[in-house]
PDB file of C-alpha atoms and ligand atoms in Angstrom:
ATOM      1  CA  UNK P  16       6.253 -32.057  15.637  1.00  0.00           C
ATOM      2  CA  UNK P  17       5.265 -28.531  17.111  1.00  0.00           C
ATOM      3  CA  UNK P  18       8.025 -25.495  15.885  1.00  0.00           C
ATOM      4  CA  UNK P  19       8.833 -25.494  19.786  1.00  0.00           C
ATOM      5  CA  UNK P  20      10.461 -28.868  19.446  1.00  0.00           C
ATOM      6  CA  UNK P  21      11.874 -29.537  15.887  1.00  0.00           C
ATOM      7  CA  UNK P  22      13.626 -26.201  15.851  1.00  0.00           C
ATOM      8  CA  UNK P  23      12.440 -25.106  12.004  1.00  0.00           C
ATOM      9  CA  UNK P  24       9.701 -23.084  11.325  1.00  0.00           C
ATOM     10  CA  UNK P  25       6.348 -24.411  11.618  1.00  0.00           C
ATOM     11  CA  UNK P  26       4.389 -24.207   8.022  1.00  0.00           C
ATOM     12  CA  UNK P  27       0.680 -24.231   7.492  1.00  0.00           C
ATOM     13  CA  UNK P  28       0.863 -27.767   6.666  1.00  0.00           C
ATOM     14  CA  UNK P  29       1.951 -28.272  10.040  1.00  0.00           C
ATOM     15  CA  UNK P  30      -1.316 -26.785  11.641  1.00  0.00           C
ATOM     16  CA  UNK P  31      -3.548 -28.666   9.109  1.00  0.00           C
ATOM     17  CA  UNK P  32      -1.952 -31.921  10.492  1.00  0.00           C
ATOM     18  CA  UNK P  33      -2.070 -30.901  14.032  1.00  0.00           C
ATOM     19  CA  UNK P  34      -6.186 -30.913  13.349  1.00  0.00           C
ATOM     20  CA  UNK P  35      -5.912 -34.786  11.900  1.00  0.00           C
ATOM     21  CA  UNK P  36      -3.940 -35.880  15.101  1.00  0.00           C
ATOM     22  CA  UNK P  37      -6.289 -33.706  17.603  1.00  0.00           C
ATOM     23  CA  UNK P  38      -3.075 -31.822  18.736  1.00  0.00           C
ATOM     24  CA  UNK P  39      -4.842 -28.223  20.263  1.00  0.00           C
ATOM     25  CA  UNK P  40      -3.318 -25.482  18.119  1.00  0.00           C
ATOM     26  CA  UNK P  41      -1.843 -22.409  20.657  1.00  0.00           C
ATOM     27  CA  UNK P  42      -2.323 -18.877  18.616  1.00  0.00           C
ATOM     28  CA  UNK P  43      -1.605 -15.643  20.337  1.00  0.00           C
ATOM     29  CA  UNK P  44      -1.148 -11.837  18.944  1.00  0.00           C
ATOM     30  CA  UNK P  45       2.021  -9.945  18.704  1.00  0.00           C
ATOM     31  CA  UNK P  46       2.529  -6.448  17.416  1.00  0.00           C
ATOM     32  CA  UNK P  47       6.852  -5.766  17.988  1.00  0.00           C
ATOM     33  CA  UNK P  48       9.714  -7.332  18.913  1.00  0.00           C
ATOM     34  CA  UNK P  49       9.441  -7.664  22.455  1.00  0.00           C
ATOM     35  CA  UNK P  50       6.149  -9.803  22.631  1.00  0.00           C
ATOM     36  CA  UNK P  51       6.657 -11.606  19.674  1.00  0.00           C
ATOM     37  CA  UNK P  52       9.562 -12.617  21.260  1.00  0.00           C
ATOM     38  CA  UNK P  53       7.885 -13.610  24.207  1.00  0.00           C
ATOM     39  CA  UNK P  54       5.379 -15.717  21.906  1.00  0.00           C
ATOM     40  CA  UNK P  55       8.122 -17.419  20.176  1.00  0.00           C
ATOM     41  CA  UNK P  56      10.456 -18.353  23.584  1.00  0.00           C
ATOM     42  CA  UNK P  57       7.138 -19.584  25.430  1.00  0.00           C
ATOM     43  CA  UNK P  58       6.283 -22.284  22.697  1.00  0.00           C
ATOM     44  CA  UNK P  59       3.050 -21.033  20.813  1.00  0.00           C
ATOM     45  CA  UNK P  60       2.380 -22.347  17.186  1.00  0.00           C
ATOM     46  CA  UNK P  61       1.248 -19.305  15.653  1.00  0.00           C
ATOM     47  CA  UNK P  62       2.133 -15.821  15.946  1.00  0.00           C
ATOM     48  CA  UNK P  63      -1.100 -13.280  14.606  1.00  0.00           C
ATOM     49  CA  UNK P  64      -0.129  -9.355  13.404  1.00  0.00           C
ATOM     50  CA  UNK P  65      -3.476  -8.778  14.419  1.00  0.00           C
ATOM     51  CA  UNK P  66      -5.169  -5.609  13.266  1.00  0.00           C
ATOM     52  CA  UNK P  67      -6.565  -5.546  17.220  1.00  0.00           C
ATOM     53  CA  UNK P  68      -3.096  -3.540  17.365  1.00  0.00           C
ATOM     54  CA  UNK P  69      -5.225  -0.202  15.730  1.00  0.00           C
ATOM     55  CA  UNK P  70      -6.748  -0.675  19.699  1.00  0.00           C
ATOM     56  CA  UNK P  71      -4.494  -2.232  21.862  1.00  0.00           C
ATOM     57  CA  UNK P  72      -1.115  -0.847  20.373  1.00  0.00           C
ATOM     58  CA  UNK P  73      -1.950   2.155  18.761  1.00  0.00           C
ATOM     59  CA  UNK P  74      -5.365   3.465  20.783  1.00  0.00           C
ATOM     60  CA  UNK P  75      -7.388   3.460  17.816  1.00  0.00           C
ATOM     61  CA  UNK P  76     -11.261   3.193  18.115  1.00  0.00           C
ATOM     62  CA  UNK P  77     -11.777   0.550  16.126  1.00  0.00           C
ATOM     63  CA  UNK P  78      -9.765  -1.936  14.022  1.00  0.00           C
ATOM     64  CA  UNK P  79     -10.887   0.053  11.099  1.00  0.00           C
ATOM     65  CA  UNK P  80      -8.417   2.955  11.568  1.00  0.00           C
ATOM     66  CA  UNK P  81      -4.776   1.452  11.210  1.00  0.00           C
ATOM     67  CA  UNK P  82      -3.123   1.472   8.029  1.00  0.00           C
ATOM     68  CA  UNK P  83      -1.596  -1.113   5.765  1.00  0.00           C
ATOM     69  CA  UNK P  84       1.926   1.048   6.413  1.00  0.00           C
ATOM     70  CA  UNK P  85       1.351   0.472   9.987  1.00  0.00           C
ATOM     71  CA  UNK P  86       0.383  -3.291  10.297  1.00  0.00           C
ATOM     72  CA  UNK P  87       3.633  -3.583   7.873  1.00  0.00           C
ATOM     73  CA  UNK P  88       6.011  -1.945  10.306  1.00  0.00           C
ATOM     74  CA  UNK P  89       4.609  -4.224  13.032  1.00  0.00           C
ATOM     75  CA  UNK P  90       4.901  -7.206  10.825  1.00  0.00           C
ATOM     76  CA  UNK P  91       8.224  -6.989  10.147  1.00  0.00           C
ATOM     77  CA  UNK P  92       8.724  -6.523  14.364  1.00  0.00           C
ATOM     78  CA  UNK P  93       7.428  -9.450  15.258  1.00  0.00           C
ATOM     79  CA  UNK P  94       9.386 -11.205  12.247  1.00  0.00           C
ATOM     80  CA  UNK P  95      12.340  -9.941  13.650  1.00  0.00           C
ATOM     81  CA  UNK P  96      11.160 -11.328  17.407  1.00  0.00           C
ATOM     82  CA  UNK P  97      10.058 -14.274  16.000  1.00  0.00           C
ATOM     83  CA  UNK P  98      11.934 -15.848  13.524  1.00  0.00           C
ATOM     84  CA  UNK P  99      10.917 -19.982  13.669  1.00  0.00           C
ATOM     85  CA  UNK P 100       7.365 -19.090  14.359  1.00  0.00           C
ATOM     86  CA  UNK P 101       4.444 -18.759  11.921  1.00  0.00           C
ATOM     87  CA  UNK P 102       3.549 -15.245  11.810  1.00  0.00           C
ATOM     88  CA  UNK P 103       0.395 -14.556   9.904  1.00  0.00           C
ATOM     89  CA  UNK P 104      -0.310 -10.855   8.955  1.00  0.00           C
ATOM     90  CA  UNK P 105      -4.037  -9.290   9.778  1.00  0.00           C
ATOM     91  CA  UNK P 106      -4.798  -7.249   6.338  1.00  0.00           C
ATOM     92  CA  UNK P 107      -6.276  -4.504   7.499  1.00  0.00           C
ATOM     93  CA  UNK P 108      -9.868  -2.970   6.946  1.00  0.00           C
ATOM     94  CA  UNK P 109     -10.281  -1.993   2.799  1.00  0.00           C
ATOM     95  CA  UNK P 110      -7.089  -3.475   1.968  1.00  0.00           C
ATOM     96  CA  UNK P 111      -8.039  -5.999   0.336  1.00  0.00           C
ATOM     97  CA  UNK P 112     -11.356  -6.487   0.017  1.00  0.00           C
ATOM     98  CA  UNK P 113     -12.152  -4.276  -3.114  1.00  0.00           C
ATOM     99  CA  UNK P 114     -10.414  -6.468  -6.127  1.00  0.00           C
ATOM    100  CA  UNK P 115      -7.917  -9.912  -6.043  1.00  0.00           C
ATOM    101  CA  UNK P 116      -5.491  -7.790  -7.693  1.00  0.00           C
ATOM    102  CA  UNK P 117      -5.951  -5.399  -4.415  1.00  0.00           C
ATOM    103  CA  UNK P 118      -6.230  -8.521  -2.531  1.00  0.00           C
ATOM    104  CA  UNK P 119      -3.009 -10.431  -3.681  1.00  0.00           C
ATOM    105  CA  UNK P 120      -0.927  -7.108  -3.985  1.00  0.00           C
ATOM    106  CA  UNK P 121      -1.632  -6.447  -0.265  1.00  0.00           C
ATOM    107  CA  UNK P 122      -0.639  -9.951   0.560  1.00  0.00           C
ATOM    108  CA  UNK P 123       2.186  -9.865  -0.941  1.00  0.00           C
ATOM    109  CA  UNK P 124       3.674  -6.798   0.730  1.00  0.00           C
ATOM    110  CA  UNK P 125       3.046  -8.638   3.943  1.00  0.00           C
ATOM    111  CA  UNK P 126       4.717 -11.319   3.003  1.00  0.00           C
ATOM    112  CA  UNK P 127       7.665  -9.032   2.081  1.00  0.00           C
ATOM    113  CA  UNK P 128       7.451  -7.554   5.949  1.00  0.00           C
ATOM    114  CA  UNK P 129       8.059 -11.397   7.078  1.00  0.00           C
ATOM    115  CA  UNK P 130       4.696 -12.307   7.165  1.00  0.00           C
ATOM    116  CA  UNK P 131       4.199 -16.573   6.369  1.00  0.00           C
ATOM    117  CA  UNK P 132       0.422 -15.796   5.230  1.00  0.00           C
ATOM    118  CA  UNK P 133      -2.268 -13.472   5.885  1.00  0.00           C
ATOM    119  CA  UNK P 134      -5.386 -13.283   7.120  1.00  0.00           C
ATOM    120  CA  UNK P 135      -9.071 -11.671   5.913  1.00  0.00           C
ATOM    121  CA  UNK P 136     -12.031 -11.530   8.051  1.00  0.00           C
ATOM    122  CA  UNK P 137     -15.752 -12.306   6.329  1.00  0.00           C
ATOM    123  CA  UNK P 138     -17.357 -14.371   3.530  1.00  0.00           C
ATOM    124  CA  UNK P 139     -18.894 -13.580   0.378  1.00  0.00           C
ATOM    125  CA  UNK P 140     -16.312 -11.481  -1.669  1.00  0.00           C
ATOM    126  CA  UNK P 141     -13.495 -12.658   0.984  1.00  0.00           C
ATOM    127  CA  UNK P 142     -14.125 -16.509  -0.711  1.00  0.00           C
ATOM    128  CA  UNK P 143     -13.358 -15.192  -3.591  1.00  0.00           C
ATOM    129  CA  UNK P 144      -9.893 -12.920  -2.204  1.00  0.00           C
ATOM    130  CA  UNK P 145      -8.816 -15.887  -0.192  1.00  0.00           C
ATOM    131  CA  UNK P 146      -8.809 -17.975  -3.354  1.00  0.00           C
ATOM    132  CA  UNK P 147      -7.167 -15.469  -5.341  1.00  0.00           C
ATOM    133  CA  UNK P 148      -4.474 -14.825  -2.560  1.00  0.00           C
ATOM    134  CA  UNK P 149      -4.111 -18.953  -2.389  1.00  0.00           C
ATOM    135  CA  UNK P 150      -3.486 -19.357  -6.316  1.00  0.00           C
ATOM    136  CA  UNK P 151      -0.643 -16.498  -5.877  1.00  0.00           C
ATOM    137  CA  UNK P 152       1.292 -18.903  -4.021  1.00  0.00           C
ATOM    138  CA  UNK P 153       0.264 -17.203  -0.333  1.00  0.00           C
ATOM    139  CA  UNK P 154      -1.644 -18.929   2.600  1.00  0.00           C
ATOM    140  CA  UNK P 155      -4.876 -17.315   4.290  1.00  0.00           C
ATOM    141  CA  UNK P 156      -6.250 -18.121   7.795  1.00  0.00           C
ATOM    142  CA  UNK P 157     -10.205 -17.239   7.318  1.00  0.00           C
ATOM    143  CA  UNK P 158     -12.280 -15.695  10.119  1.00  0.00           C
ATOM    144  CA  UNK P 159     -16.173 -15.794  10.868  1.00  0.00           C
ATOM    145  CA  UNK P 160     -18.421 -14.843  13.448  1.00  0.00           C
ATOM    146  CA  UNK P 161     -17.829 -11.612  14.953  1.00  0.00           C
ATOM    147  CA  UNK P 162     -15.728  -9.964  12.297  1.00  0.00           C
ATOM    148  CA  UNK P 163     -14.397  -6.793  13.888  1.00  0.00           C
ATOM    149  CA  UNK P 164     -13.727  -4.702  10.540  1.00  0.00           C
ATOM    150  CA  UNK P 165     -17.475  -5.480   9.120  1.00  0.00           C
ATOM    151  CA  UNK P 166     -19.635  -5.584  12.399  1.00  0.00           C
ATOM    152  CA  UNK P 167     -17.282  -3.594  15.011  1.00  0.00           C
ATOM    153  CA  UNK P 168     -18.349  -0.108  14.176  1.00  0.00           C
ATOM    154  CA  UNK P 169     -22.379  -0.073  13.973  1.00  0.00           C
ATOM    155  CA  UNK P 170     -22.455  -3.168  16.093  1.00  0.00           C
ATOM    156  CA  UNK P 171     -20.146  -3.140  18.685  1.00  0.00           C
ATOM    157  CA  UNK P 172     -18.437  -6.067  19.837  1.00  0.00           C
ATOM    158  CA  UNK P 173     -21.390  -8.767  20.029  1.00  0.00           C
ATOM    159  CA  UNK P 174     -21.882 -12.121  19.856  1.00  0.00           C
ATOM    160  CA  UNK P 175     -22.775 -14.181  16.508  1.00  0.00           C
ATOM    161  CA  UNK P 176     -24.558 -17.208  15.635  1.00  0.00           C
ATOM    162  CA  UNK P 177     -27.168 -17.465  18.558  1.00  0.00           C
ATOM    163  CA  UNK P 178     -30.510 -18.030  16.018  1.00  0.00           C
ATOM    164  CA  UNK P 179     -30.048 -21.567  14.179  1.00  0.00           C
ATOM    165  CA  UNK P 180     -30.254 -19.170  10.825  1.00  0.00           C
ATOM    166  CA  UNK P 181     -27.208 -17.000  12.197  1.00  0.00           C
ATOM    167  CA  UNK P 182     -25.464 -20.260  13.316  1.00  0.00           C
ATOM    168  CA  UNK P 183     -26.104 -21.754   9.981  1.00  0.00           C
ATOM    169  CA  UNK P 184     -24.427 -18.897   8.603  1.00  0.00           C
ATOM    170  CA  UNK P 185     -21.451 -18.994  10.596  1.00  0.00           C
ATOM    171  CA  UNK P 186     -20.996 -22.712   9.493  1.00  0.00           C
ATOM    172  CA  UNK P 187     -21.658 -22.178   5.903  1.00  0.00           C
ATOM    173  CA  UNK P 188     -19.411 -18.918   5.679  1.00  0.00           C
ATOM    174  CA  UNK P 189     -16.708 -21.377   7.160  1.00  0.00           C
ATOM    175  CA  UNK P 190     -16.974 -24.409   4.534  1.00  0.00           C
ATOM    176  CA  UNK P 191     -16.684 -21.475   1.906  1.00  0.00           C
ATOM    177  CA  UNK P 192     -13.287 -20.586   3.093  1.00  0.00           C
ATOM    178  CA  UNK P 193     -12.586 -24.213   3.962  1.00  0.00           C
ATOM    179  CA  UNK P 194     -13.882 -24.809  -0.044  1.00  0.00           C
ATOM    180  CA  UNK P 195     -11.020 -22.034  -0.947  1.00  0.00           C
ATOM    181  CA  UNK P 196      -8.385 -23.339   0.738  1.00  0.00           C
ATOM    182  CA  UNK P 197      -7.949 -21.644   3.296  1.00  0.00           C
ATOM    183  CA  UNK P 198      -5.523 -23.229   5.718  1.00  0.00           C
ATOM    184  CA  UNK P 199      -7.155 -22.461   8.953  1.00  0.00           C
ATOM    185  CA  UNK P 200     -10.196 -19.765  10.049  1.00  0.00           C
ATOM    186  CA  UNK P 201     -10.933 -18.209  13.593  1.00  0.00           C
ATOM    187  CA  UNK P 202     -13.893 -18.390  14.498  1.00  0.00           C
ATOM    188  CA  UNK P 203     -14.842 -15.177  16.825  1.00  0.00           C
ATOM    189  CA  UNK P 204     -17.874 -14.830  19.824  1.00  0.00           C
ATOM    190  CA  UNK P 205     -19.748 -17.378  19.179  1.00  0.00           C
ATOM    191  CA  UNK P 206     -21.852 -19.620  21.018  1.00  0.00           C
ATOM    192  CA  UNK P 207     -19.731 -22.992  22.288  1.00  0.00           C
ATOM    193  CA  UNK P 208     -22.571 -24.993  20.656  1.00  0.00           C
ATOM    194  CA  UNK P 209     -22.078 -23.558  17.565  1.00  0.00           C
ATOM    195  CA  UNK P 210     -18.488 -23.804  17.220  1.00  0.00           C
ATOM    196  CA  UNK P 211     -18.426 -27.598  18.134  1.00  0.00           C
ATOM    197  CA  UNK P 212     -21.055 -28.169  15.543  1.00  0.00           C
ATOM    198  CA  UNK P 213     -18.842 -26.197  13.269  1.00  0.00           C
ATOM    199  CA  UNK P 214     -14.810 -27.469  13.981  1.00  0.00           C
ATOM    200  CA  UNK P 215     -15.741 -31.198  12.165  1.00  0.00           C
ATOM    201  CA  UNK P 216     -17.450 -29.568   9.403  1.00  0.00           C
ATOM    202  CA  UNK P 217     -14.297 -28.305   7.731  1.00  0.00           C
ATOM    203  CA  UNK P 218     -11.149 -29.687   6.774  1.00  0.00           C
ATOM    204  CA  UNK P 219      -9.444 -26.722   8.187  1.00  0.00           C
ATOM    205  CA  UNK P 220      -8.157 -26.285  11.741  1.00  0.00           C
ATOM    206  CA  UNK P 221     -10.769 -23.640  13.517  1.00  0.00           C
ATOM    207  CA  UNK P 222      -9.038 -21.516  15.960  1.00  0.00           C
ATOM    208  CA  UNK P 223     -11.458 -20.592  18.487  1.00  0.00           C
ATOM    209  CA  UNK P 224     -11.797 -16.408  20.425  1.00  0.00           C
ATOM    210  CA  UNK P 225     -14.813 -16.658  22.479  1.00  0.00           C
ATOM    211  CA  UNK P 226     -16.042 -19.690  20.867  1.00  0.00           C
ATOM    212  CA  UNK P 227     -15.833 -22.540  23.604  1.00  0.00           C
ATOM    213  CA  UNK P 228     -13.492 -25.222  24.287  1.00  0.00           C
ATOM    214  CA  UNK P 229     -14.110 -27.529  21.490  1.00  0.00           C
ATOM    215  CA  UNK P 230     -12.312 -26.075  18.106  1.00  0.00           C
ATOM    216  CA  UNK P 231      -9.115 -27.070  17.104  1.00  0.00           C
ATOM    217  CA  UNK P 232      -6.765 -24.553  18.902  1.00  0.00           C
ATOM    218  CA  UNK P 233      -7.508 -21.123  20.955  1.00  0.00           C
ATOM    219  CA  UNK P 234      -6.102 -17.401  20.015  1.00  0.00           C
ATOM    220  CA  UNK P 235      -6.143 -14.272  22.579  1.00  0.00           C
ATOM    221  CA  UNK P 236      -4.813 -10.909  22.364  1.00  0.00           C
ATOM    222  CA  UNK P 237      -1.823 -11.005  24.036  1.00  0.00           C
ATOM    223  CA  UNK P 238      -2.642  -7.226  25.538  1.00  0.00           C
ATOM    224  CA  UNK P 239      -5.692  -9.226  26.621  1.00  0.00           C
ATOM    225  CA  UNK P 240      -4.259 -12.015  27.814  1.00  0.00           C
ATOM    226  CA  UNK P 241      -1.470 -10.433  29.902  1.00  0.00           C
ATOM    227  CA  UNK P 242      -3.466  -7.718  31.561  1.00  0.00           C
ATOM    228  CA  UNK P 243      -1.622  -4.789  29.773  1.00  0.00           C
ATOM    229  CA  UNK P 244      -4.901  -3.284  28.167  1.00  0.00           C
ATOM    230  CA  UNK P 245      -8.347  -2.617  29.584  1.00  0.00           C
ATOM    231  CA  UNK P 246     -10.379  -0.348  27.907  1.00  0.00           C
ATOM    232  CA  UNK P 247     -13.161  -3.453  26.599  1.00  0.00           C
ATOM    233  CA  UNK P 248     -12.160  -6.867  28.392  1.00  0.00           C
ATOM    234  CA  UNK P 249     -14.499  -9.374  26.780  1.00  0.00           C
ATOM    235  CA  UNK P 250     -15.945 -11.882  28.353  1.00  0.00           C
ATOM    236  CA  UNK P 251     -14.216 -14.887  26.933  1.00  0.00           C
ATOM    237  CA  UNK P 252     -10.821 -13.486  28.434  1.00  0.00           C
ATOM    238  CA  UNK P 253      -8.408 -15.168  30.879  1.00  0.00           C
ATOM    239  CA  UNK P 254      -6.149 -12.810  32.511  1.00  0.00           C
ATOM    240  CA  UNK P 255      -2.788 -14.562  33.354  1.00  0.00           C
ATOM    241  CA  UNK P 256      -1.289 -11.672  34.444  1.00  0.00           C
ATOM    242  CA  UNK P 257      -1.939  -8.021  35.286  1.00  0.00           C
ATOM    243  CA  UNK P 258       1.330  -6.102  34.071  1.00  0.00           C
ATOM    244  CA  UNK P 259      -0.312  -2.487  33.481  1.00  0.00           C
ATOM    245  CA  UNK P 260      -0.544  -2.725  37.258  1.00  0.00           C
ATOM    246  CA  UNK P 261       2.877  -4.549  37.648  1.00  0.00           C
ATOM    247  CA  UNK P 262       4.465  -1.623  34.871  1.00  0.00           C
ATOM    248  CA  UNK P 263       2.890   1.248  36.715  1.00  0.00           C
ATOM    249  CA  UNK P 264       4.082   0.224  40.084  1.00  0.00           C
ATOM    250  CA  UNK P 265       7.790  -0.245  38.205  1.00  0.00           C
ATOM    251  CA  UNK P 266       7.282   3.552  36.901  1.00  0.00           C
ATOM    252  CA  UNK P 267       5.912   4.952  40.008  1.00  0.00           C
ATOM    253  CA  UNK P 268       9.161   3.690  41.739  1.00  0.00           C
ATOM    254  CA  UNK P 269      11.489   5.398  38.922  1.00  0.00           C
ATOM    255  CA  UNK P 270       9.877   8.670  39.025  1.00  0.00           C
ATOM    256  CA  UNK P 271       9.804   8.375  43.185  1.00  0.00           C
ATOM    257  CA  UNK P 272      13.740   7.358  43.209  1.00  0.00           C
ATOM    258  CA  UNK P 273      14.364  10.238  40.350  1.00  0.00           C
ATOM    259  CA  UNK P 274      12.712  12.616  42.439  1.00  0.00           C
ATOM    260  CA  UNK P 275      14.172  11.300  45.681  1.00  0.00           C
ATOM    261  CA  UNK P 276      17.721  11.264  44.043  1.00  0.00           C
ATOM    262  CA  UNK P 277      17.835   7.622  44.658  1.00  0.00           C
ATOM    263  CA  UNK P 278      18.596   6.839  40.949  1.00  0.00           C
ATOM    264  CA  UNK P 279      20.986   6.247  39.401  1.00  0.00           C
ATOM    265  CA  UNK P 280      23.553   4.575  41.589  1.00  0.00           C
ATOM    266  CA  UNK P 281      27.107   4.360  41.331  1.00  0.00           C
ATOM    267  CA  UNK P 282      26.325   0.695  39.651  1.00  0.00           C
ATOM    268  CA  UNK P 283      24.333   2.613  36.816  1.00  0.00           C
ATOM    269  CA  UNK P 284      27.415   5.322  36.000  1.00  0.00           C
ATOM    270  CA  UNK P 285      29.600   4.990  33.224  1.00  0.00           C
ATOM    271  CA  UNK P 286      33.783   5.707  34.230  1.00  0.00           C
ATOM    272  CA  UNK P 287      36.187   7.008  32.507  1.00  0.00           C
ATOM    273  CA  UNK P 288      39.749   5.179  31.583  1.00  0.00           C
ATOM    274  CA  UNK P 289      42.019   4.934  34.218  1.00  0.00           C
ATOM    275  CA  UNK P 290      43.788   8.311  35.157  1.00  0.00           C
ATOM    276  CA  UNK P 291      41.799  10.312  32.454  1.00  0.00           C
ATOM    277  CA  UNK P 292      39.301  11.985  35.331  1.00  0.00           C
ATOM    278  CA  UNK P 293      43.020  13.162  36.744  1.00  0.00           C
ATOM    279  CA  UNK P 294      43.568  15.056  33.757  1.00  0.00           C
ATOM    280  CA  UNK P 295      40.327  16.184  32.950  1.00  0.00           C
ATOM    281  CA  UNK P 296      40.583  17.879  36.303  1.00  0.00           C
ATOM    282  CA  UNK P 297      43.255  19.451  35.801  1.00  0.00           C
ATOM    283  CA  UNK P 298      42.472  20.375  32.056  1.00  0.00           C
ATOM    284  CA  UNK P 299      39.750  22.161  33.319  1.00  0.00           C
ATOM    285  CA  UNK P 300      40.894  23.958  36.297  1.00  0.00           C
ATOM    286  CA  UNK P 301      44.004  25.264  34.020  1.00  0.00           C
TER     287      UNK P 301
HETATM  288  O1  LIG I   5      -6.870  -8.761  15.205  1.00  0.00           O
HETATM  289  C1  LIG I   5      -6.929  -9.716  15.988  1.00  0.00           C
HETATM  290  O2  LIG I   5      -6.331  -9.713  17.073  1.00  0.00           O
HETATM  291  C2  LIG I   5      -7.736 -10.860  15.601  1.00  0.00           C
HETATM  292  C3  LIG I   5      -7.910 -11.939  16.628  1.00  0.00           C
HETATM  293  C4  LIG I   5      -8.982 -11.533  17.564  1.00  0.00           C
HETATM  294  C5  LIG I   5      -8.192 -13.242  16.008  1.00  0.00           C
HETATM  295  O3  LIG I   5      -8.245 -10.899  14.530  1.00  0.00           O
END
């Protein structure tokens, strides 16, 4: 039973048994109060603090630039948007990656901001952060394939895993995590092939971005998915709606009415009691 319908929070074990019954796991990203509201009243499973917000929300670069003080004050945003949903907290670039202490000490302050686990892109040392994190009582979503804070900045935003060694990689990166515990792992730009050779390989659900149609469940960027951002629209993006264009034609109109004196109108004033603009009047013409 989805969070949607049973009216509690949905937990991690949830998501794990969604994968055993085939049920396709809905992920989406949320940054304040607003759209993770939005998330949580149109039905999605899992709510992502994603550290795309350095871009999309705070016109970063690259996902390297945001802080761990700024994912936190989103985190606790979209906590307070989305209360029944699973909200998993992005830890941002060198947060975690240098020790477990660092690792599980940065967890933990997301779980403080509202956060129900985290997440940690890459393999190698992450195995071993993930499994820290885990024994510390805190669930981790893995990620592979195009890891934004590792490949984004030399790289750019390409695609993994299209060489059988690369794709190998991908797969054995993700039966680390899966070996670690991890309760899920996105799997990012990859070739379709290589994802559906990779989704029964693991225990874990796989939560697809650019990786074809056959993983366990799909994530966007809500900026992404809703048309609000559109500096780098990737490939693998469906727009469902185009609201920069719908919010600048809603601005355009203010400033044209403000400059027209069309706004406000008398339905927009405030009044005062009843008799008190009588006395005001003649309060001030005394
Ligand atoms: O930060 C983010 O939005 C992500 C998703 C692309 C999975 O990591």
């Amino acid at each position: 039973m989805t969070r949607g319908t049973s009216g509690r929070r949905l937990t991690t074990e949830a998501i794990r048994a969604m994968k055993g019954r085939g049920e396709a796991i809905v992920m989406i990203t949320a940054y304040d109060f607003s759209t993770a509201q939005v998330a949580e009243r149109a039905g999605v499973d899992i709510v992502l603090v994603g550290d795309s917000a350095a871009m999309v929300v705070l016109g970063y670069e690259t996902t390297r630039l945001v802080t761990i003080e700024e994912m936190l004050m989103l985190a606790g945003a979209v906590r307070r948007g989305a209360p029944l949903s699973l909200v998993i907290g992005d830890l941002p670039y060198r947060s975690y990656e240098g020790s477990n202490e660092l690792a599980v000490a940065t967890s933990r302050r997301f779980v403080q901001a509202g956060c129900d686990a985290v997440k940690m892109e890459g393999a190698n040392a992450t195995v071993d952060r993930a499994q820290a994190v885990i024994a510390a009582g805190i669930p981790v979503m893995g990620h592979v394939g195009l890891t934004p804070q590792h490949t984004g900045d030399g790289e750019g935003f390409r695609v993994h895993g299209r060489t059988a060694a690369a794709a190998l990689q991908i797969i054995s990166d993700a039966r680390a995590l899966d070996g670690a515990g991890c309760f899920a792992i996105v799997a990012e730009a990859m070739p379709a092939v290589v994802a559906r050779a990779l989704t029964p390989r693991v225990r874990a659900p796989v939560i697809g971005i650019g990786a074809g149609p056959d993983t366990d469940g799909q994530v966007l960027v809500f900026h992404d998915l809703v048309g609000l951002y559109d500096e780098h629209v990737p490939r693998y993006v469906k727009r469902y709606a185009e609201l920069k264009a719908v919010m600048i034609d809603a601005v355009g109109r203010y400033a044209s009415d403000v400059r027209g004196h069309q706004f406000p109108q008398p339905e927009h004033e405030y009044r005062m009691e009843a008799g008190e603009e009588e006395k005001l009047a003649a309060r001030l013409s005394s």
